[in-house]
Short mmCIF file of C-alpha atoms in Angstrom, two decimals:
data_model
loop_
_atom_site.label_atom_id
_atom_site.label_comp_id
_atom_site.label_asym_id
_atom_site.label_seq_id
_atom_site.Cartn_x
_atom_site.Cartn_y
_atom_site.Cartn_z
CA UNK A 1118 111.49 96.82 88.36
CA UNK A 1119 109.34 94.49 90.39
CA UNK A 1120 107.04 95.45 93.21
CA UNK A 1121 108.63 95.18 96.64
CA UNK A 1122 107.08 92.39 98.68
CA UNK A 1123 107.62 91.69 102.34
CA UNK A 1124 106.03 88.23 102.23
CA UNK A 1125 104.75 88.71 105.77
CA UNK A 1126 101.09 88.04 105.02
CA UNK A 1127 100.32 91.77 104.87
CA UNK A 1128 101.34 92.70 101.33
CA UNK A 1129 97.69 92.94 100.25
CA UNK A 1130 97.41 95.98 102.57
CA UNK A 1131 100.42 97.79 101.10
CA UNK A 1132 98.53 99.79 98.50
CA UNK A 1133 100.10 102.54 96.40
CA UNK A 1134 98.46 105.98 96.19
CA UNK A 1135 97.09 105.12 92.74
CA UNK A 1136 95.70 101.81 94.01
CA UNK A 1137 94.00 103.62 96.88
CA UNK A 1138 92.50 106.17 94.51
CA UNK A 1139 91.13 103.32 92.41
CA UNK A 1140 89.70 101.61 95.50
CA UNK A 1141 87.91 104.81 96.50
CA UNK A 1142 86.58 105.13 92.97
CA UNK A 1143 85.36 101.53 92.96
CA UNK A 1144 83.28 102.08 96.10
CA UNK A 1145 82.05 105.45 94.80
CA UNK A 1146 83.47 107.57 97.61
CA UNK A 1147 82.70 111.27 97.24
CA UNK A 1148 84.90 112.19 100.23
CA UNK A 1149 87.86 110.46 101.86
CA UNK A 1150 88.99 111.20 105.41
CA UNK A 1151 92.25 109.75 106.69
CA UNK A 1152 93.19 108.61 110.17
CA UNK A 1153 96.74 107.62 111.05
CA UNK A 1154 97.60 105.58 114.11
CA UNK A 1155 100.42 103.49 115.51
CA UNK A 1156 98.48 102.02 118.42
CA UNK A 1157 95.59 99.54 118.75
CA UNK A 1158 92.10 100.93 118.17
CA UNK A 1159 89.79 101.37 121.14
CA UNK A 1160 86.17 102.45 121.12
CA UNK A 1161 87.17 106.09 121.56
CA UNK A 1162 88.95 106.01 118.20
CA UNK A 1163 85.97 104.28 116.66
CA UNK A 1164 83.64 106.93 118.06
CA UNK A 1165 85.81 109.68 116.58
CA UNK A 1166 85.85 108.08 113.14
CA UNK A 1167 82.11 107.39 113.16
CA UNK A 1168 81.39 110.96 114.25
CA UNK A 1169 83.67 112.38 111.57
CA UNK A 1170 81.85 110.44 108.88
CA UNK A 1171 78.51 111.73 110.13
CA UNK A 1172 79.83 115.31 110.09
CA UNK A 1173 80.78 114.89 106.44
CA UNK A 1174 77.33 113.49 105.65
CA UNK A 1175 75.75 116.44 107.44
CA UNK A 1176 77.97 118.65 105.28
CA UNK A 1177 76.40 117.28 102.11
CA UNK A 1178 78.54 114.28 101.16
CA UNK A 1179 76.71 111.10 100.23
CA UNK A 1180 79.38 108.46 100.73
CA UNK A 1181 82.36 109.51 102.88
CA UNK A 1182 84.94 106.74 103.20
CA UNK A 1183 87.55 106.28 105.93
CA UNK A 1184 91.17 105.59 105.03
CA UNK A 1185 92.43 103.75 108.11
CA UNK A 1186 96.15 104.11 107.54
CA UNK A 1187 98.36 102.67 110.33
CA UNK A 1188 102.11 103.24 110.25
CA UNK A 1189 103.94 100.27 108.79
CA UNK A 1190 107.54 101.40 109.16
CA UNK A 1191 109.75 101.65 112.23
CA UNK A 1192 108.16 102.54 115.56
CA UNK A 1193 109.44 102.42 119.14
CA UNK A 1194 110.38 99.03 120.57
CA UNK A 1195 107.54 99.10 123.09
CA UNK A 1196 104.90 99.71 120.40
CA UNK A 1197 102.65 96.86 119.32
CA UNK A 1198 104.13 95.16 116.21
CA UNK A 1199 102.46 95.80 112.86
CA UNK A 1200 101.06 92.24 112.33
CA UNK A 1201 99.34 92.38 115.73
CA UNK A 1202 97.96 95.86 115.08
CA UNK A 1203 96.63 94.85 111.68
CA UNK A 1204 94.91 91.80 113.16
CA UNK A 1205 93.41 94.01 115.86
CA UNK A 1206 92.22 96.58 113.32
CA UNK A 1207 90.62 93.85 111.22
CA UNK A 1208 88.83 92.57 114.31
CA UNK A 1209 87.23 96.00 114.70
CA UNK A 1210 86.05 95.88 111.11
CA UNK A 1211 84.64 92.37 111.48
CA UNK A 1212 83.03 92.68 114.90
CA UNK A 1213 79.24 92.84 114.72
CA UNK A 1214 78.73 95.54 117.35
CA UNK A 1215 77.67 99.18 117.37
CA UNK A 1216 81.20 100.20 118.35
CA UNK A 1217 82.86 98.59 115.35
CA UNK A 1218 83.88 100.39 112.18
CA UNK A 1219 81.79 99.99 109.04
CA UNK A 1220 83.94 97.73 106.85
CA UNK A 1221 81.97 98.66 103.73
CA UNK A 1222 82.93 102.31 104.24
CA UNK A 1223 86.51 101.76 105.43
CA UNK A 1224 89.70 101.05 103.49
CA UNK A 1225 92.40 99.54 105.71
CA UNK A 1226 95.87 100.00 104.24
CA UNK A 1227 99.43 100.19 105.54
CA UNK A 1228 101.26 103.52 105.43
CA UNK A 1229 104.87 102.35 104.89
CA UNK A 1230 106.55 105.31 106.56
CA UNK A 1231 108.55 105.00 109.78
CA UNK A 1232 107.66 107.16 112.76
CA UNK A 1233 110.49 109.64 113.28
CA UNK A 1234 108.81 111.49 116.19
CA UNK A 1235 109.70 114.81 114.53
CA UNK A 1236 106.55 116.59 115.66
CA UNK A 1237 105.17 119.48 113.57
CA UNK A 1238 107.79 118.90 110.86
CA UNK A 1239 106.89 115.26 110.38
CA UNK A 1240 103.14 115.79 110.48
CA UNK A 1241 103.41 117.74 107.21
CA UNK A 1242 104.78 114.60 105.55
CA UNK A 1243 101.96 112.55 107.03
CA UNK A 1244 99.33 114.95 105.71
CA UNK A 1245 100.84 115.45 102.26
CA UNK A 1246 101.15 111.68 101.77
CA UNK A 1247 97.44 111.22 102.42
CA UNK A 1248 96.62 113.95 99.91
CA UNK A 1249 98.39 111.83 97.29
CA UNK A 1250 95.85 109.06 97.92
CA UNK A 1251 92.91 111.37 97.23
CA UNK A 1252 92.07 112.16 100.85
CA UNK A 1253 90.82 115.71 101.40
CA UNK A 1254 90.13 115.46 105.13
CA UNK A 1255 92.72 114.53 107.74
CA UNK A 1256 92.11 113.87 111.43
CA UNK A 1257 94.91 115.36 113.53
CA UNK A 1258 95.35 114.51 117.17
CA UNK A 1259 97.04 116.15 120.10
CA UNK A 1260 100.84 116.36 119.71
CA UNK A 1261 101.03 114.39 116.44
CA UNK A 1262 104.36 112.59 115.89
CA UNK A 1263 105.41 113.75 119.35
CA UNK A 1264 107.15 112.13 122.29
CA UNK A 1265 107.99 112.93 125.93
CA UNK A 1266 110.74 115.40 126.71
CA UNK A 1267 114.03 113.52 127.25
CA UNK A 1268 114.86 115.35 130.49
CA UNK A 1269 111.33 115.47 131.92
CA UNK A 1270 109.02 112.61 130.93
CA UNK A 1271 106.02 114.44 132.39
CA UNK A 1272 106.30 117.07 129.64
CA UNK A 1273 105.94 116.85 125.87
CA UNK A 1274 108.92 117.67 123.66
CA UNK A 1275 106.69 119.61 121.27
CA UNK A 1276 103.80 121.94 121.97
CA UNK A 1277 100.67 119.79 121.73
CA UNK A 1278 98.89 122.24 119.40
CA UNK A 1279 101.73 123.05 116.99
CA UNK A 1280 101.16 120.04 114.73
CA UNK A 1281 97.64 121.08 113.79
CA UNK A 1282 98.62 124.77 113.56
CA UNK A 1283 101.46 124.02 111.15
CA UNK A 1284 99.11 122.15 108.84
CA UNK A 1285 96.92 125.23 108.46
CA UNK A 1286 99.93 127.27 107.31
CA UNK A 1287 102.13 124.79 105.44
CA UNK A 1288 102.56 125.36 101.67
CA UNK A 1289 100.87 122.83 99.42
CA UNK A 1290 98.25 121.72 101.94
CA UNK A 1291 95.51 124.17 100.98
CA UNK A 1292 93.34 121.39 99.57
CA UNK A 1293 93.45 119.39 102.79
CA UNK A 1294 90.91 120.18 105.50
CA UNK A 1295 92.22 119.49 109.00
CA UNK A 1296 89.74 117.84 111.34
CA UNK A 1297 90.29 118.14 115.11
CA UNK A 1298 90.83 115.07 117.26
CA UNK A 1299 88.27 115.18 120.06
CA UNK A 1300 89.40 113.55 123.29
CA UNK A 1301 87.43 110.49 124.33
CA UNK A 1302 87.64 108.74 127.69
CA UNK A 1303 85.90 105.87 129.43
CA UNK A 1304 82.61 106.96 130.98
CA UNK A 1305 81.97 104.59 133.87
CA UNK A 1306 78.35 105.76 134.16
CA UNK A 1307 77.48 105.02 130.53
CA UNK A 1308 79.96 102.10 130.40
CA UNK A 1309 81.43 103.20 127.10
CA UNK A 1310 83.97 105.53 125.55
CA UNK A 1311 82.46 108.98 125.08
CA UNK A 1312 83.81 112.42 124.26
CA UNK A 1313 85.19 114.00 127.40
CA UNK A 1314 82.94 116.55 129.09
CA UNK A 1315 84.90 118.62 131.66
CA UNK A 1316 81.63 119.45 133.41
CA UNK A 1317 81.25 115.74 134.25
CA UNK A 1318 84.89 115.03 135.04
CA UNK A 1319 84.10 112.58 137.85
CA UNK A 1320 82.32 110.28 135.40
CA UNK A 1321 85.47 109.71 133.33
CA UNK A 1322 88.38 107.34 133.62
CA UNK A 1323 91.40 108.00 131.40
CA UNK A 1324 92.82 104.55 130.73
CA UNK A 1325 96.47 105.00 129.86
CA UNK A 1326 98.44 102.79 127.52
CA UNK A 1327 100.49 101.52 130.46
CA UNK A 1328 97.36 100.49 132.32
CA UNK A 1329 95.87 98.89 129.23
CA UNK A 1330 99.03 96.82 128.69
CA UNK A 1331 99.01 95.68 132.31
CA UNK A 1332 95.38 94.55 132.08
CA UNK A 1333 96.10 92.67 128.85
CA UNK A 1334 99.29 91.06 130.17
CA UNK A 1335 97.46 89.83 133.27
CA UNK A 1336 94.77 88.20 131.14
CA UNK A 1337 92.10 90.45 132.64
CA UNK A 1338 89.19 92.14 130.89
CA UNK A 1339 89.02 95.91 130.38
CA UNK A 1340 85.94 97.86 131.47
CA UNK A 1341 82.87 97.04 129.42
CA UNK A 1342 82.70 99.26 126.35
CA UNK A 1343 86.40 100.13 126.24
CA UNK A 1344 87.22 97.94 123.24
CA UNK A 1345 85.28 95.45 121.13
CA UNK A 1346 85.87 91.90 122.47
CA UNK A 1347 87.47 90.55 119.30
CA UNK A 1348 89.96 93.42 119.22
CA UNK A 1349 90.81 92.96 122.90
CA UNK A 1350 91.37 89.25 122.39
CA UNK A 1351 94.04 89.94 119.77
CA UNK A 1352 95.78 92.44 122.04
CA UNK A 1353 95.53 90.31 125.18
CA UNK A 1354 96.90 87.24 123.40
CA UNK A 1355 99.91 89.22 122.22
CA UNK A 1356 100.79 90.67 125.63
CA UNK A 1357 100.31 87.37 127.40
CA UNK A 1358 102.69 85.76 124.90
CA UNK A 1359 105.31 88.33 125.90
CA UNK A 1360 104.86 87.35 129.52
CA UNK A 1361 105.26 83.69 128.67
CA UNK A 1362 108.41 84.42 126.66
CA UNK A 1363 109.98 86.47 129.43
#
């Protein structure tokens, strides 16, 4: 049997669990923490991943490595396509700014699974798959693999905390430590994405995906510090091309 190839310019990122384990070994990682996403990275994500790495260092690890593992299978039609997301993620790794990710301590690879939006059931698959790569720490966000309620879009279909709770009880996941996803928002005083402080609520601006898409489609710039310029350029170019097509 031959290896499956998509021939889409991204096959070098489709690494098997054994290949990922070897990559971590080659760069002498003593801890691997995984982060799954199906959206473009903004500086809030970057802050979370940088902070997580520092927490592991403070816990005694010498060389924690991030497995940045975006979904590469089916996602909703209004999601950013995989090639655009991968280009945007690479821009974060290549950008020479404080808000970028450390490319020497990050392994970017495609997770080939589709997103089934099955909530707490699906998140067990996501976590177990990362364990197969050698990851022992997994960042879990609010309402993982969730979606809005079909009859009331203002509500979530699944309880926002059930995904992380299930992972603490699911059989076979005892070796995986679940790391909480801290909420970050744009702080217009500091002009950057920072972890949300409810005591300073008036300083924060929660920039939704809808608003971000509108800014990008209009060829405008987001607030300073929301996203590294190279990453925003990739995203803006994509959304403006949609406008031109339509």
